[in-house]
XYZ file of C-alpha atoms in Angstrom:
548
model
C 17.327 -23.647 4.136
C 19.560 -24.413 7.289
C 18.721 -24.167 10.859
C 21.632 -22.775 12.732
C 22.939 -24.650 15.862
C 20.985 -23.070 19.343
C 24.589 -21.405 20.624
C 25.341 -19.837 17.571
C 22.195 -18.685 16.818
C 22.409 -16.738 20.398
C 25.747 -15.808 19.794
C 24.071 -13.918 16.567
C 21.162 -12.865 18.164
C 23.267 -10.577 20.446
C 25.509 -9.385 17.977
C 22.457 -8.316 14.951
C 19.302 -8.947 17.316
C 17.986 -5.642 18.290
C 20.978 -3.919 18.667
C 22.028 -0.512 17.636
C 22.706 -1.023 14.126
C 19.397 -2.742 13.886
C 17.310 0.291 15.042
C 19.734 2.332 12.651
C 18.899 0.500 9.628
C 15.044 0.978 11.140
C 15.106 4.566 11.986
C 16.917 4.752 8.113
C 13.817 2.479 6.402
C 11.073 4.492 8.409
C 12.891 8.082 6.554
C 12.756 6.361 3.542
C 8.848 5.370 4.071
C 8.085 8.917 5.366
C 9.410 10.012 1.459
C 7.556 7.306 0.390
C 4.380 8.754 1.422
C 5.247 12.798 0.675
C 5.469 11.750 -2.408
C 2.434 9.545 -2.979
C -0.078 11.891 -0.860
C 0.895 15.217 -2.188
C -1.647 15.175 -4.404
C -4.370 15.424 -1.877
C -3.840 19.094 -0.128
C -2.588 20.373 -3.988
C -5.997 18.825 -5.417
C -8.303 21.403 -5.953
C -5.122 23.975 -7.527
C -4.396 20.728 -9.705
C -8.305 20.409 -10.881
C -8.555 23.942 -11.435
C -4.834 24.330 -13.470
C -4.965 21.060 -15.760
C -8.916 20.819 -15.879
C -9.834 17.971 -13.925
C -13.030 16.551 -12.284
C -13.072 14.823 -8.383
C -14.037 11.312 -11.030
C -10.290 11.963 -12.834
C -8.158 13.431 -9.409
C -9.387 10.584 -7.993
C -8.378 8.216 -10.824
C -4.983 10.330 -10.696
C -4.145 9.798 -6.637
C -5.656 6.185 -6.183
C -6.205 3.791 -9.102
C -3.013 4.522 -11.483
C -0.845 4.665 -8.423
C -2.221 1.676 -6.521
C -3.141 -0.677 -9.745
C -0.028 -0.494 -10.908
C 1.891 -0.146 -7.466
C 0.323 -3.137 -6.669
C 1.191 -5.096 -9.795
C 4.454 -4.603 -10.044
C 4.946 -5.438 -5.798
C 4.505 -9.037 -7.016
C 7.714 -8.908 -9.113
C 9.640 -6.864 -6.890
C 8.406 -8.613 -3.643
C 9.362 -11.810 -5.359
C 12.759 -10.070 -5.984
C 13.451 -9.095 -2.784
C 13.022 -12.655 -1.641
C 15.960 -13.377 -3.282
C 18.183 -10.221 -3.945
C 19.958 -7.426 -1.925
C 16.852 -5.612 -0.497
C 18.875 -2.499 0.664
C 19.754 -1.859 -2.821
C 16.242 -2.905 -4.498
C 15.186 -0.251 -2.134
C 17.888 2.534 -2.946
C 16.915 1.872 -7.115
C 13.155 1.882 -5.877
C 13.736 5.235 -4.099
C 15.908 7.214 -6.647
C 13.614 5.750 -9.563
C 10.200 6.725 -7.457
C 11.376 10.359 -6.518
C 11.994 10.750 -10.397
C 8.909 10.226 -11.722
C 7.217 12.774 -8.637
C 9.817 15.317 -9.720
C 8.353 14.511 -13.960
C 4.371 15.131 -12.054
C 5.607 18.597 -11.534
C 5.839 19.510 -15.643
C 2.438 18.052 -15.983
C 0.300 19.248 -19.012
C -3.011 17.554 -18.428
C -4.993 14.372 -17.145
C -2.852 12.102 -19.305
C 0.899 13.160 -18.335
C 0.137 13.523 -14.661
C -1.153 9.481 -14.707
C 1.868 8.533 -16.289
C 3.882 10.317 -13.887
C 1.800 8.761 -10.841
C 1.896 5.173 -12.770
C 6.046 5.679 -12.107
C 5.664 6.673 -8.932
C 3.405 3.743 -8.060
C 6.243 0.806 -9.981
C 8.990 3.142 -7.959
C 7.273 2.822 -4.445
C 6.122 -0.633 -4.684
C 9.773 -1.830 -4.587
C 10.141 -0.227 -1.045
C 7.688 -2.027 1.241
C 8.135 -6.158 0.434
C 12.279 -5.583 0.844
C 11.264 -2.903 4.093
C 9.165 -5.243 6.062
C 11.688 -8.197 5.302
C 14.798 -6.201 6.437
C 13.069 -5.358 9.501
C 11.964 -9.013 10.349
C 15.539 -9.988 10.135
C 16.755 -7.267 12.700
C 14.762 -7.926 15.258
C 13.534 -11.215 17.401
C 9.912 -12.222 17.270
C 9.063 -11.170 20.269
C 9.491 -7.785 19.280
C 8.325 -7.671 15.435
C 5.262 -5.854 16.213
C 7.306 -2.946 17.886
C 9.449 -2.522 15.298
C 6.992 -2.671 12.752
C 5.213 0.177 14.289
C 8.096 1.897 14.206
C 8.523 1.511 10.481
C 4.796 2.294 9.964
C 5.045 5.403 11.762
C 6.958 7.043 8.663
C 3.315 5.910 6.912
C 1.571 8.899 9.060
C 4.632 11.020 9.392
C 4.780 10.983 5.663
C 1.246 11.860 5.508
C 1.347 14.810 7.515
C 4.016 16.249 6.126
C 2.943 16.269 2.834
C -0.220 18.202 3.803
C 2.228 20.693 5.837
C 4.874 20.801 3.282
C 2.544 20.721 0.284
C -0.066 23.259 1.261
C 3.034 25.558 3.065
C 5.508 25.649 -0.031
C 2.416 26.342 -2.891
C 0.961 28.904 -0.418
C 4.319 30.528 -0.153
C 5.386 30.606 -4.103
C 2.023 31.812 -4.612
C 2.644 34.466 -2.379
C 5.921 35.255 -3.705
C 5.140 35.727 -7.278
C 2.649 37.925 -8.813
C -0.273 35.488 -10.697
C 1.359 32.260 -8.829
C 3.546 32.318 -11.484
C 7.358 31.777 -10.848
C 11.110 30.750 -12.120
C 10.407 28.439 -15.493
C 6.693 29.734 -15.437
C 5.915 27.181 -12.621
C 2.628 27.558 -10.117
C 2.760 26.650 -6.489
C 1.730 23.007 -6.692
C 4.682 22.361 -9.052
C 7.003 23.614 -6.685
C 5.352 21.666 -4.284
C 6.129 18.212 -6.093
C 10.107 19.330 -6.988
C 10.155 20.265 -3.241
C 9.263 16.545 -1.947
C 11.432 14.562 -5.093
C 14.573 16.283 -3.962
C 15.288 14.663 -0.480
C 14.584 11.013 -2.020
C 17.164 11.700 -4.806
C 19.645 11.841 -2.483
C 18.929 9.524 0.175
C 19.014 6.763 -2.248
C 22.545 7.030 -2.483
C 23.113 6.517 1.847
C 20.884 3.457 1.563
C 22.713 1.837 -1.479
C 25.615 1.637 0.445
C 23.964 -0.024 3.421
C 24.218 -4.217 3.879
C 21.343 -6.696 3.997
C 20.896 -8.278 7.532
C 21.345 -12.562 6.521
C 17.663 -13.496 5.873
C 16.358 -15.816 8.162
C 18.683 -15.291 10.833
C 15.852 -13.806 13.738
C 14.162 -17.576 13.179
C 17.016 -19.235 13.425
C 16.546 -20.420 9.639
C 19.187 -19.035 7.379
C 18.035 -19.152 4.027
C 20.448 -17.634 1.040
C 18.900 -15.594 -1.554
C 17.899 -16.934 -5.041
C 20.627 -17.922 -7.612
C 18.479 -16.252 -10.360
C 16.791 -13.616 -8.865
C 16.092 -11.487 -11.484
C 15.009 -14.261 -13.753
C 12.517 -15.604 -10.591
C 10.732 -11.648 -10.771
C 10.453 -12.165 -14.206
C 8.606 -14.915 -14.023
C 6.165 -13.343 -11.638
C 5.651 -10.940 -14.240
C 5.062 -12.870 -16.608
C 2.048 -14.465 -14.434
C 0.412 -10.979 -14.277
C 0.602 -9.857 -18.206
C -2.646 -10.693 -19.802
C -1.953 -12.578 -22.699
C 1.366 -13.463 -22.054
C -0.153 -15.367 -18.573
C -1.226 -17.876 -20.697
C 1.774 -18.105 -22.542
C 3.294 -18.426 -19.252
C 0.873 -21.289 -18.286
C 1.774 -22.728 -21.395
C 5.900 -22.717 -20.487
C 5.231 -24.132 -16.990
C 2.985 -26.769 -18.328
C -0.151 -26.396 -16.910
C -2.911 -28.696 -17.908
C -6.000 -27.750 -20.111
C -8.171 -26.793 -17.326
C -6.026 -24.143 -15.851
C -6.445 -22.863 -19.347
C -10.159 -22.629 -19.335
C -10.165 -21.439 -15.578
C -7.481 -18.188 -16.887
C -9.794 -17.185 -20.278
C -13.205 -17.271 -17.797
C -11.055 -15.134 -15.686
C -10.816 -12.822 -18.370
C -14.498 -13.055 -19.797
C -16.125 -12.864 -16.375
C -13.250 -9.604 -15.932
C -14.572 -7.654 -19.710
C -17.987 -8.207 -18.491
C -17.393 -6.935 -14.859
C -15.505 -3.305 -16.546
C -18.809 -3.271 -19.242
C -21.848 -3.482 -16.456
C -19.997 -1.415 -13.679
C -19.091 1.824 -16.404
C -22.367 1.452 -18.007
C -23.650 1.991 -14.338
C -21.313 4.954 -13.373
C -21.814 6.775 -16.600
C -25.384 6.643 -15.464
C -24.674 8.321 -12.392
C -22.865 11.315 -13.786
C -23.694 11.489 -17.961
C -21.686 13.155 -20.229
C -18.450 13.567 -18.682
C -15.605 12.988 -20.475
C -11.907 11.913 -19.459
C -9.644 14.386 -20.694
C -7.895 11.217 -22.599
C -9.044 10.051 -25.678
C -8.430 6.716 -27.382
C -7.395 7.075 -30.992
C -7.318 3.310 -32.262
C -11.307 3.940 -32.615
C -11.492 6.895 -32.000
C -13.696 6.506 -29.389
C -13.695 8.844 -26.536
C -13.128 7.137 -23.493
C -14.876 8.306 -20.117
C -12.757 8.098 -16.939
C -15.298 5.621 -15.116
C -14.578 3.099 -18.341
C -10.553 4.200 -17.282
C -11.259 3.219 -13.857
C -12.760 -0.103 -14.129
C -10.463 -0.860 -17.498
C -7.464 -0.422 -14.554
C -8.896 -2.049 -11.628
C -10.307 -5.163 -14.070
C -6.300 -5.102 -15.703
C -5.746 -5.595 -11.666
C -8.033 -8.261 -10.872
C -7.604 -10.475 -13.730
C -3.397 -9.922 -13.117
C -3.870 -10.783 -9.206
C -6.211 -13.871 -10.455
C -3.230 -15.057 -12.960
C -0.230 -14.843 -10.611
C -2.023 -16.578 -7.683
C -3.064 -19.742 -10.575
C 0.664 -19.314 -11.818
C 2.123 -19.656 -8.124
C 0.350 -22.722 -7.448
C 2.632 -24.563 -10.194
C 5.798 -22.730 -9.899
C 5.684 -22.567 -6.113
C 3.267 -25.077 -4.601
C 4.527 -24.468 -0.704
C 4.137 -20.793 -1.016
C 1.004 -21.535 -2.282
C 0.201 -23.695 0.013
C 1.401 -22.289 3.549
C -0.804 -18.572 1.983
C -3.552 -19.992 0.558
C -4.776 -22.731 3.352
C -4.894 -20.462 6.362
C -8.120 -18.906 7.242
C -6.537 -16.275 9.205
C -4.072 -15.146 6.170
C -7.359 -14.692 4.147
C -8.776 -12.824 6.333
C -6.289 -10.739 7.161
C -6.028 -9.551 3.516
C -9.721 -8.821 3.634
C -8.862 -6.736 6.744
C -6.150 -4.714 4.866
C -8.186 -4.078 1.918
C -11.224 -2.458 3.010
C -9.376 -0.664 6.183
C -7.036 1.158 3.468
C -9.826 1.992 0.931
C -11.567 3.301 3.938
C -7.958 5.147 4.803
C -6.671 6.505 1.716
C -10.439 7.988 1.049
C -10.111 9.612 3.823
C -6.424 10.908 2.595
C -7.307 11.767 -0.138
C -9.859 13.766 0.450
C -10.119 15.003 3.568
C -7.521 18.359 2.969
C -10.148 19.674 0.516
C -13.194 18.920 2.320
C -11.611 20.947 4.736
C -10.727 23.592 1.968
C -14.278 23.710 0.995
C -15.792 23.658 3.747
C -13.586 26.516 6.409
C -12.039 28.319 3.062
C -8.871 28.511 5.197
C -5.231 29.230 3.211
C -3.726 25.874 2.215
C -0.958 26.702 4.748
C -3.058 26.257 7.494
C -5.418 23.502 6.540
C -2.182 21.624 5.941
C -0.308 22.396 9.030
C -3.313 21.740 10.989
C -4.642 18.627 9.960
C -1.004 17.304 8.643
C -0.102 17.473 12.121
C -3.050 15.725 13.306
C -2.211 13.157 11.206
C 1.459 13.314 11.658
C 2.175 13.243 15.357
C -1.805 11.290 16.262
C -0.884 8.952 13.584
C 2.739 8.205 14.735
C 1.566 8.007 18.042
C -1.268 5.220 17.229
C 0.869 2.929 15.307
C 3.878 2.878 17.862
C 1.415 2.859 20.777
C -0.923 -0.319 18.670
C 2.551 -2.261 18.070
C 3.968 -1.952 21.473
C 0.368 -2.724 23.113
C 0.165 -5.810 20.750
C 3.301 -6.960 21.463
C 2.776 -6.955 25.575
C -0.860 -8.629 24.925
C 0.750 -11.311 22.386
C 2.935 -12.461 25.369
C 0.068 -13.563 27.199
C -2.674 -14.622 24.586
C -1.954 -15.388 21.080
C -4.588 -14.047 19.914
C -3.825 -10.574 21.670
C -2.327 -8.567 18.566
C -6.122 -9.415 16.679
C -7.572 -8.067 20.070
C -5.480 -4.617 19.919
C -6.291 -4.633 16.328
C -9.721 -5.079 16.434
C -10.432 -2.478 18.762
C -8.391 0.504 16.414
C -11.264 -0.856 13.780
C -13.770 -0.435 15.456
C -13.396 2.618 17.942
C -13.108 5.134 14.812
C -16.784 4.360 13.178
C -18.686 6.844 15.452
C -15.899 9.033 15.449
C -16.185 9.605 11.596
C -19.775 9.998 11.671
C -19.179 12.959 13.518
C -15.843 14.080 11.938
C -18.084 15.934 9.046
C -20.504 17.927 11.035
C -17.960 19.926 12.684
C -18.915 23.958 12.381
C -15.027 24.809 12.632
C -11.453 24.361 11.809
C -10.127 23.720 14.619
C -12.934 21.079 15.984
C -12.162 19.294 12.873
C -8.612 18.847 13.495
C -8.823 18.046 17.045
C -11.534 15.011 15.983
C -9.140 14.122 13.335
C -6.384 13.574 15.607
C -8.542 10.859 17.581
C -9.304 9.381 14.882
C -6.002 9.609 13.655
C -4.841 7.886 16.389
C -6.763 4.595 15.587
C -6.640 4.627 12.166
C -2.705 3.783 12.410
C -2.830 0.874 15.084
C -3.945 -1.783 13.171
C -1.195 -1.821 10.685
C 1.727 -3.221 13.445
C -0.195 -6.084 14.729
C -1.705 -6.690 11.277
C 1.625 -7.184 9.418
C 3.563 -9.225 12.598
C 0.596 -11.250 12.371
C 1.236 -12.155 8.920
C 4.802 -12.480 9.587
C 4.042 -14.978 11.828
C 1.649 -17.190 9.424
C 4.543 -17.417 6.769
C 8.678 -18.831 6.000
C 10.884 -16.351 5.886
C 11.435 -17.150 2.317
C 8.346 -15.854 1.640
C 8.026 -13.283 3.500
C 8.547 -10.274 0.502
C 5.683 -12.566 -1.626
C 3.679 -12.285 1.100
C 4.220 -8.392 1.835
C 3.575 -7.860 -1.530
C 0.246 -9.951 -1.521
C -1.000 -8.356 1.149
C -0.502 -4.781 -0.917
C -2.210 -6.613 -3.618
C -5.258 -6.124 -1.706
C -4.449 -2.624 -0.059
C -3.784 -0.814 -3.336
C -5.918 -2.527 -6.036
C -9.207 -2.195 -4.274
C -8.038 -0.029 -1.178
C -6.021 2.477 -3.033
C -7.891 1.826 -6.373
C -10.965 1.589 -5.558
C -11.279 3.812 -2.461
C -10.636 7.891 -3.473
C -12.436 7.333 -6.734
C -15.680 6.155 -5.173
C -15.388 9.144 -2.777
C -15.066 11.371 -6.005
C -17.735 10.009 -8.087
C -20.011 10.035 -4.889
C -18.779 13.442 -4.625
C -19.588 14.260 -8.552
C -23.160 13.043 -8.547
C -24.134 14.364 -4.706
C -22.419 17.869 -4.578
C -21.807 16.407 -0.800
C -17.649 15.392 0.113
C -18.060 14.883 3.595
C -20.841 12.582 2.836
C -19.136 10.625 0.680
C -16.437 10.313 2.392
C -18.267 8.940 5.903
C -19.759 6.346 3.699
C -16.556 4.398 3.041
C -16.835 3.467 6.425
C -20.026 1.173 6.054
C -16.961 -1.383 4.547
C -15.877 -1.453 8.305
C -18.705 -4.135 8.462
C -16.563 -6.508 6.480
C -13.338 -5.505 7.695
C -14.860 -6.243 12.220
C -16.238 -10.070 10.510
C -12.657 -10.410 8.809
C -11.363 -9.761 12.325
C -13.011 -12.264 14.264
C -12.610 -14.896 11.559
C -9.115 -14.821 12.184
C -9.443 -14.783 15.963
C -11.089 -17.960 15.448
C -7.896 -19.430 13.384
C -4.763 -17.906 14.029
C -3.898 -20.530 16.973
C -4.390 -23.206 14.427
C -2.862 -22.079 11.485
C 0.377 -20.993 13.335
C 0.941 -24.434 14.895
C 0.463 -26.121 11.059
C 2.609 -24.316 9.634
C 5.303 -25.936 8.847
C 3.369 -28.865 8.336
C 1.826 -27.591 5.758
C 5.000 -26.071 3.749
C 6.197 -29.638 4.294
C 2.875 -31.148 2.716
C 3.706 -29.166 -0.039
C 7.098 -30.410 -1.027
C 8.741 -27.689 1.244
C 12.514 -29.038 2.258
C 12.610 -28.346 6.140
């Protein structure tokens, strides 16, 4: 790592800092983001013609949008995060988005439960090279001061994304049904299948723009140059190899670890099998009999989609558990400068239970509203796509700018601005369900909307803040960790099984936001110690054998 002299570092700042190609490159990322997300949400408006084509229950749609995607989405953001730290991000994010928009366009020849989770398992890898190289491109375009802004702005594709693929989804099955006589088509494909070649296509061939686009020098907004890995690909290995059960211990072996660290990983693991045993005993309770529509064949035991759920979300755990216990020997500062700071911790906590609350919502919402007005698809989805779309784009641009004015005089003022879009939307969703119309559904979702999307900007130029910029695509890809393993995994299946055993969506939706509880305490925890932890950091990377 080098500091750069104060007059060059100006002399750079005006030339990169903020300037037109910088809000290029951002404006660029955010379309990439915005395919990010019509690909991952599509499922939600197309998820009742899915159920009813391949023969699915809410338990196994919800398996199919949340826990193969995030699980493995987060898994693999570890590797790729770590990658990203120390290769060319603009072209980890081109592969990413060409190998992503693939595996959406494979969804669309779907058979049944088990070939549309592999397809959504590709998409998951795919996307989860996108955000850890995003965030850290953006970080290096613009100064401090104005992180939070620009973050917003790259967030915003997040709800554009969202409401598009509710618009676009429910508008292009509508019309192919429409067109052809059974829903039936060219190649013998039904309107959701168009749907998902419809929103691969556009990714395909941005990937090639974005390849050709350079890296900004990382480190350069702090003043701290810092040249990428001379390994790279051999360092994301290595984080791989921390998350593999089995081979983590191999892995713990080849870095030495002593005997403890040992004992500490195979606990992990017994403490993990016994987690996955009580919680699908307890599910299967809930709703007996039903069956995934995969069956294991080693056995030949039949194996029920809770014991898939908690088998995926346990793989998770126990993989999150072993990298974290691997990173504290391979890279103790990292470790160190993430690990020690209350307000890091807690905003993790904040992430995770504000997405499962978030992508429950996502997920579901589109076919409460089916359900519940029996409007076309077209119009649920231009309707509340938009409320998402434009409220959504509107909250996250108007939360980062707010946090960044408020940062300048209080510290603490992006947890402030962030606090309140956590709070503000708990009455609203108590309400949100008990609307008699259409219409006064979307209007209440655009409110909410509007909240749901501010946190995000001053959550992630918070975290910016409480790292190196080293570590900055580790620490992205931690902090999805969280949002996709327990938000993303954990989050639309609840709402399904709640939905399976009480006949009652809306219900089960509203009652993700009791979590809100834990996400408000997480809040004010890190009120208490962002001050702190900011002013030690460097400290403590240099406690921790960090050369600055």
């Amino acid at each position: 790592m080098s500091a750069l002299p104060a007059a060059q570092t100006a002399a750079t700042s005006d030339r990169r800092l903020g300037g037109l190609r910088a809000w290029a490159i951002l404006v660029l990322l955010t379309i990439v983001l915005v395919v990010s997300l019509l690909d991952r949400q599509i499922v939600s408006i197309l998820a009742g013609s899915i159920a009813q084509d391949l023969n699915l229950t809410d338990s196994e749609i919800g398996l199919i949008y949340g826990t193969f995607f995030g699980v493995f989405y987060a898994l693999f953001s570890i590797p790729l995060g770590r990658l990203a730290d120390g290769w060319s991000r603009m072209r980890q994010i081109a592969i990413a988005l060409f190998g992503w928009s693939t595996a959406t366009l494979c969804g669309a020849f779907a058979t049944g439960f088990g070939s549309l989770a592999v397809a959504r398992t590709g998409v998951g890898i795919g996307e989860a090279g996108m955000a850890p190289a995003g965030y850290s491109v953006i970080a290096d375009l613009f100064e401090k001061r104005q992180r939070a802004t620009a973050f917003a702005v790259f967030s915003a594709g997040t709800a554009i994304g969202v409401g598009l693929s509710s618009a676009i989804g429910g508008g292009v099955a509508d019309a192919w049904n429409h067109a052809f006589v059974g829903g039936h088509g060219w190649f013998g494909l039904v309107g959701w299948q168009a749907a998902f070649i419809a929103v691969s296509l556009p990714g395909l061939l941005l990937a090639l723009l974005v390849w050709r686009i350079a890296d900004p020098p990382r480190g350069i907004s702090d003043g701290l140059v810092q040249p990428g890995e001379p390994h790279p690909f051999k360092s994301a290995g290595a984080e791989l190899l921390a998350l593999l059960p089995g081979i983590s211990l191999f892995n713990l072996s080849r870095l030495g670890a002593p005997r403890r660290e040992w004992v500490r990983n195979i606990a992990a693991f017994a403490i993990t099998v016994a987690f996955i045993v009580a919680v699908t005993r307890g599910c299967e309770s809930l709703v007996p009999g039903e069956k995934s529509k995969v069956y294991g064949h080693i056995l030949g035991v039949a194996m029920t989609s809770h014991l898939i759920q908690w088998m995926t979300v346990g793989l998770g755990a126990y993989a999150t558990f072993s990298w974290i216990q691997s990173q504290r020997l391979r890279d103790p500062a990292a470790h160190r400068v993430m690990w020690s700071s209350p307000t890091f911790i807690a905003l993790l906590v904040i992430a995770t239970f504000n997405m499962m609350i978030a992508y429950g919502l996502a997920a579901w919402g589109p076919l409460f509203a089916v359900q519940r007005y029996h409007a076309p698809l077209a119009e649920i989805g231009a309707k509340i796509g938009g409320a998402i779309g434009i409220a959504g784009l509107f909250g996250m641009v108007a939360g980062g700018w707010l946090a960044d004015i408020v940062r300048k005089r209080w510290v603490n003022g992006r947890l402030w601005v962030l606090l309140v879009c956590i709070t503000v939307p708990i009455p609203l969703a108590l309400a949100l369900f008990a609307q008699p119309t259409l219409n006064r559904f979307a209007i209440l979702h655009t409110i909410l909307s509007l909240f749901l999307g501010g946190w995000q900007p001053c959550l992630t130029a918070t975290l910016h803040d409480l790292v190196l910029p080293r570590m900055r695509g580790t620490a992205i890809a931690v902090l999805y960790l969280g949002m996709t393993v327990i938000g993303l995994g954990t989050g639309p299946y609840l709402v399904g099984l709640m939905s399976d055993v009480t006949g009652n969506l809306g219900a089960s939706i509203m009652k993700l936001f009791a979590f809100a509880i834990l996400t408000v305490s997480a809040t004010l925890l890190a009120l208490r110690f962002l001050q702190r932890d900011e002013a030690s950091l460097l400290a403590r990377a240099r406690s921790a054998g960090e050369p600055i």
